[in-house]
Short mmCIF file of C-alpha atoms in Angstrom, two decimals:
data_model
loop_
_atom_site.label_atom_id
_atom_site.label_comp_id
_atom_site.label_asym_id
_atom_site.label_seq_id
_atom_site.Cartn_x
_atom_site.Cartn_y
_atom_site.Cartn_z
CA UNK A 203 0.00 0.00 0.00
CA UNK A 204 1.16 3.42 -0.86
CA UNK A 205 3.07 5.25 2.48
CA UNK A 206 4.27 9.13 2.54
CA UNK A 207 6.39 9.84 5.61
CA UNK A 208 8.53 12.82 6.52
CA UNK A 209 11.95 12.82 8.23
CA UNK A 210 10.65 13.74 11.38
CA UNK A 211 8.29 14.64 13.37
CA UNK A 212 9.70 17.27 14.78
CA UNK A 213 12.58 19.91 13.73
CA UNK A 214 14.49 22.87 15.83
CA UNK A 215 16.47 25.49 14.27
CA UNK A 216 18.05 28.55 14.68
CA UNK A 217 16.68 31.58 12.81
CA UNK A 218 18.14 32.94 9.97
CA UNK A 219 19.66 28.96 8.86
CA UNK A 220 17.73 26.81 6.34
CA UNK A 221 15.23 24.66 7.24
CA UNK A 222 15.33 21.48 5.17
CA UNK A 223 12.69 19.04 4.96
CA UNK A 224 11.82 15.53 3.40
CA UNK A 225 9.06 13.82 1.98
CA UNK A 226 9.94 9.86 1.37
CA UNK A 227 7.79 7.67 -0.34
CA UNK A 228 6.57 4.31 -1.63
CA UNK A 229 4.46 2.08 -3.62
CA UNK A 230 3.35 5.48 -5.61
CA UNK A 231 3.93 7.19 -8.62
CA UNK A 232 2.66 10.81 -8.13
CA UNK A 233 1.51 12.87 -10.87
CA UNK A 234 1.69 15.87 -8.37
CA UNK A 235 3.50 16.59 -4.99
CA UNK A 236 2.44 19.28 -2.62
CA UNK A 237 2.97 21.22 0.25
CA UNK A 238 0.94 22.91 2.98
CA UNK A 239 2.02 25.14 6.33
CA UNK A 240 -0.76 24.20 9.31
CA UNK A 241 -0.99 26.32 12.08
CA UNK A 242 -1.93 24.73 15.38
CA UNK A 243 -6.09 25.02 15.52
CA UNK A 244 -5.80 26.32 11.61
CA UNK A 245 -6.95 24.61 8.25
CA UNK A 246 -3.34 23.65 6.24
CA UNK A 247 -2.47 26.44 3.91
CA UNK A 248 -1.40 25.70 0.17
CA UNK A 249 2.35 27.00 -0.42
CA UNK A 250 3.61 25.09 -3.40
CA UNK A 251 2.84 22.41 -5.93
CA UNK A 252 5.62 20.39 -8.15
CA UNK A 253 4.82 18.01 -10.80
CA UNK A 254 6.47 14.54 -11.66
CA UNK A 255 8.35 16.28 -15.01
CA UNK A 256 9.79 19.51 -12.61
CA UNK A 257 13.51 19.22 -10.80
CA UNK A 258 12.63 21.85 -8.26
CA UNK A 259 10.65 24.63 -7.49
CA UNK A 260 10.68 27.94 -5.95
CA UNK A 261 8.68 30.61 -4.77
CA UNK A 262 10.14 33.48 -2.42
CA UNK A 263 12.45 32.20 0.21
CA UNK A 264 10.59 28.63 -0.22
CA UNK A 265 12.32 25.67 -2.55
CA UNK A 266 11.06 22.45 -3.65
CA UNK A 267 12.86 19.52 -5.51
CA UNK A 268 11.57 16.33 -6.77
CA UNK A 269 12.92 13.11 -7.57
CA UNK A 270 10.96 10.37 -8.84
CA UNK A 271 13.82 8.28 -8.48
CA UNK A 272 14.47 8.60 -5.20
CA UNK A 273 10.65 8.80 -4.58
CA UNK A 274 11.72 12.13 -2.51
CA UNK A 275 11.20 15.51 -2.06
CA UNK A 276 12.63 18.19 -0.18
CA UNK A 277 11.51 21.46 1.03
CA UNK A 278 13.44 24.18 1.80
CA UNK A 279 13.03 27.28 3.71
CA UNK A 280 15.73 29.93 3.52
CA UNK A 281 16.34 32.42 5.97
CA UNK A 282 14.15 31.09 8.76
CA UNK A 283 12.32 33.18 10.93
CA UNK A 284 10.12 32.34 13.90
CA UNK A 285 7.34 33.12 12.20
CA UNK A 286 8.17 30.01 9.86
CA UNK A 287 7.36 27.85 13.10
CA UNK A 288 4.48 25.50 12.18
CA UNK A 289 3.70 22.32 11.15
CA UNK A 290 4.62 21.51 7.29
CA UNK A 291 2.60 18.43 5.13
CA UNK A 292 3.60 17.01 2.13
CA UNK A 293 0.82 15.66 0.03
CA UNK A 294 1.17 13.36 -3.72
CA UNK A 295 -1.64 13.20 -5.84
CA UNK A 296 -2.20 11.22 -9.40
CA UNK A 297 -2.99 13.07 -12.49
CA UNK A 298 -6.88 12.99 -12.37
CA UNK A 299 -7.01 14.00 -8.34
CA UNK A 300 -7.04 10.29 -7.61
CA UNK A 301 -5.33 8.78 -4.56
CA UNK A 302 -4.84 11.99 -2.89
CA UNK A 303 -2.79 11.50 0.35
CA UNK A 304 -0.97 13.56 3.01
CA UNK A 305 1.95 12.84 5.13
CA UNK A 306 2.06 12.82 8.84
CA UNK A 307 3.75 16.45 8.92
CA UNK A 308 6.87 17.84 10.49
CA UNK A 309 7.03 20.19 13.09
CA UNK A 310 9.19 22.98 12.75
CA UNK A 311 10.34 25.07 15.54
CA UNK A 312 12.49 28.25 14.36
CA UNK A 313 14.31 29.29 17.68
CA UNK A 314 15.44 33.03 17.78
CA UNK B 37 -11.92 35.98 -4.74
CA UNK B 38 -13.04 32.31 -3.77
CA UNK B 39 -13.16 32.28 -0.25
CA UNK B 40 -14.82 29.02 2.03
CA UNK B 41 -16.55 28.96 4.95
CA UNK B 42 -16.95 26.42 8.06
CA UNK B 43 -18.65 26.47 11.24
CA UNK B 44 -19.35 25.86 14.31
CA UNK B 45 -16.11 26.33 14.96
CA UNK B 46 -16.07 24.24 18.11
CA UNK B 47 -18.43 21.78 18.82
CA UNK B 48 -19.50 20.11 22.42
CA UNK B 49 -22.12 17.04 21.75
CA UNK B 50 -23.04 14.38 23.91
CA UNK B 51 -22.80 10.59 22.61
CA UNK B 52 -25.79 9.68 20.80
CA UNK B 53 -26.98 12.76 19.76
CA UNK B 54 -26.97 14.07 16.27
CA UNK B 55 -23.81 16.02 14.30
CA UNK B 56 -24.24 18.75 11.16
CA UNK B 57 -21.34 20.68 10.10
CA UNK B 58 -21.68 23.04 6.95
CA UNK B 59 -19.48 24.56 4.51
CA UNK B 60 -19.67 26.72 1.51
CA UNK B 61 -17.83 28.47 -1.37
CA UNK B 62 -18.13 31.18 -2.22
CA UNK B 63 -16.40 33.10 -5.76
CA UNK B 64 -16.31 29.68 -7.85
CA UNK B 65 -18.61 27.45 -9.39
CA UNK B 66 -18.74 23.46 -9.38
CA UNK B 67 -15.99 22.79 -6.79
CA UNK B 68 -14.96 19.79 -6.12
CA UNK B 69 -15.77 19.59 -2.20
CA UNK B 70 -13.66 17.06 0.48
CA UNK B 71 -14.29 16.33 4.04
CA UNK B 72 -11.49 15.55 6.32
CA UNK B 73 -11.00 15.13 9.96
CA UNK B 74 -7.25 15.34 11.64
CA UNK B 75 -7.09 13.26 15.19
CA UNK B 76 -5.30 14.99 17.75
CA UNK B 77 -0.78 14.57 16.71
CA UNK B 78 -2.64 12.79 14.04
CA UNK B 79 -2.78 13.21 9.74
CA UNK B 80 -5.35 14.15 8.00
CA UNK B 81 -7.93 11.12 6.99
CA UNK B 82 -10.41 11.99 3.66
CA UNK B 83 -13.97 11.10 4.73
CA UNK B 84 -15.89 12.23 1.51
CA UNK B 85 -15.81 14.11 -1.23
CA UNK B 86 -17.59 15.24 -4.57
CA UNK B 87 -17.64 16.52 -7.59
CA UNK B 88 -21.05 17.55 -8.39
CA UNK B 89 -24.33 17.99 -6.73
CA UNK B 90 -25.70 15.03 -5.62
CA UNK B 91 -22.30 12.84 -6.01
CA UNK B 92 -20.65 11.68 -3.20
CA UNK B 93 -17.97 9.35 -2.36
CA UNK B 94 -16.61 7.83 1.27
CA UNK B 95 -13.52 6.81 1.43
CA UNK B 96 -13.83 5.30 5.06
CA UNK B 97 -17.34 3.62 6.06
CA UNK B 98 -18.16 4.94 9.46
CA UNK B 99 -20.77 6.52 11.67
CA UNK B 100 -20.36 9.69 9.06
CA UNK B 101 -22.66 10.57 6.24
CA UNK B 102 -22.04 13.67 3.65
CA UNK B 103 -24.69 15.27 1.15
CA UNK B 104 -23.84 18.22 -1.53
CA UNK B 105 -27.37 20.01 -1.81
CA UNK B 106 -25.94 22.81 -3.42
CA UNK B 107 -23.48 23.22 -5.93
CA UNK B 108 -21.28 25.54 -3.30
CA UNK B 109 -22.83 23.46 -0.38
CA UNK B 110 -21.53 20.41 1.97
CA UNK B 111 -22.84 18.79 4.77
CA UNK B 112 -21.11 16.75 7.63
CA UNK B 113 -23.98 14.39 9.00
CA UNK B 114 -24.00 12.04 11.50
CA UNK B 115 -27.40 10.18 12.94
CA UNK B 116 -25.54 9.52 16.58
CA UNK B 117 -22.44 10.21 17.79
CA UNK B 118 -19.99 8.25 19.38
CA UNK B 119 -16.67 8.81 21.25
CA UNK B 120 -14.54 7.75 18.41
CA UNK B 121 -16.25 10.97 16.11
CA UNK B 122 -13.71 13.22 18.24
CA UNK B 123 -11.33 15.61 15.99
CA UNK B 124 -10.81 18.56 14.07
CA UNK B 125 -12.64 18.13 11.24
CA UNK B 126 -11.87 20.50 7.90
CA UNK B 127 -13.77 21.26 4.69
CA UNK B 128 -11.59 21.61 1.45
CA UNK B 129 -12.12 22.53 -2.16
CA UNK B 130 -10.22 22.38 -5.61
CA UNK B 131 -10.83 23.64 -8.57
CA UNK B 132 -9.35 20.79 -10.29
CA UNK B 133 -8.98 17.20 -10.15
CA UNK B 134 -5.02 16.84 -10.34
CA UNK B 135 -2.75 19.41 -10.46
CA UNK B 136 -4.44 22.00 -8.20
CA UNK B 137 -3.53 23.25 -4.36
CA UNK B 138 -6.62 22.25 -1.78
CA UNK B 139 -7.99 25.41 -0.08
CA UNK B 140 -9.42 24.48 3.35
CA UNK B 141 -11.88 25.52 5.79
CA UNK B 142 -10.74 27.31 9.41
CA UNK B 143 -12.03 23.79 10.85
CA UNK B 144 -14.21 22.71 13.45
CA UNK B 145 -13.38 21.32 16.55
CA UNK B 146 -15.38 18.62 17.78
CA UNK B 147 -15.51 17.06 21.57
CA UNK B 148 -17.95 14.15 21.87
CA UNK B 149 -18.47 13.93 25.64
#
């Protein structure tokens, strides 16, 4: 069966470093991989979609690669600032919306 | 701009009673519409969703029911509660079936006591 996890469940860094996060899976071949800031007691907030033919992706001071071959992706945040503290979830998704599934999330903690 | 709406948002219901949670769209037209619900240090867990009026689909047979009255419209149901129905539970939309970011609800937090 298909299984998304993320490096770990929770992550503390110092502000201003880059916060790097991972998205392993298996038994999947996503069409589309996504990512989503949650705020404790919030909905998840869209941030940034890749698809299966795109290396990486940014937007601002947030990155995103993807390797099919590693079944991997990784999500950068440059810069960190406290205000980055929240809890980040990858998703994967097929081509017609089918088999939509989120990870289990990784805390992040940006310390000043 | 599409903007969605959820409520309550918190919820206090004793087991055995009944459970309806709305949400709506607003700014789009035939969304496709998705229940969640997120147990506490949990992931989220797709309930239902649909893409039309009418259409629904569960993805987990429980104590839960859904119904899309309205185009822009979905309902949470459930006939009786029970302990287990605990969570935060979140309305989503998409425009699109692959390829699209999900826009979700501000949630609604549900004790059953």
């Amino acid at each position: 069966s298909q299984k998304i996890e993320q490096n770990s469940e929770a992550l503390n860094i110092q502000e201003g470093k880059t916060a790097t996060l991972t998205c392993n899976y298996t038994n999947y071949s996503p069409a589309y991989l996504q990512w989503y800031r949650q705020d404790p007691g919030r909905g998840p907030v869209f941030l940034l979609l890749i698809r299966e033919n795109e290396k990486e992706k940014r937007k601002e001071r947030l990155k995103v690669t993807f390797d099919t071959t590693l079944k991997q992706s990784l999500f950068h945040i440059t810069a960190s600032q406290p205000a980055d503290s929240a809890t980040y979830l990858c998703a994967l998704e097929g081509n017609y919306g089918q088999n939509f599934v989120f990870g289990p999330g990784t805390r992040l903690s940006v310390l000043p | 701009s599409q903007t969605i709406h959820q409520w309550p948002a918190t919820l206090v219901q004793p087991v055995g009673s009944p459970l309806s949670l709305e949400c709506t769209v607003e700014g789009t037209s035939n969304p496709n519409l998705y229940w969640y619900r997120q147990a506490a240090g949990r992931g989220l867990q797709l309930l239902f969703y649909s893409v039309g009026i009418g259409q629904i689909s569960s993805e987990v047979p429980q104590n839960l029911s859904a119904s899309r009255p309205q185009d822009r419209q979905f309902i949470l149901s459930s006939k009786k509660l029970l302990l287990s129905d605990s969570g935060f539970y979140l309305c989503a939309w998409t425009r699109q079936q692959g390829g699209g970011g999900y826009t979700f609800g501000s949630g609604t937090r549900l004790t059953v006591v």
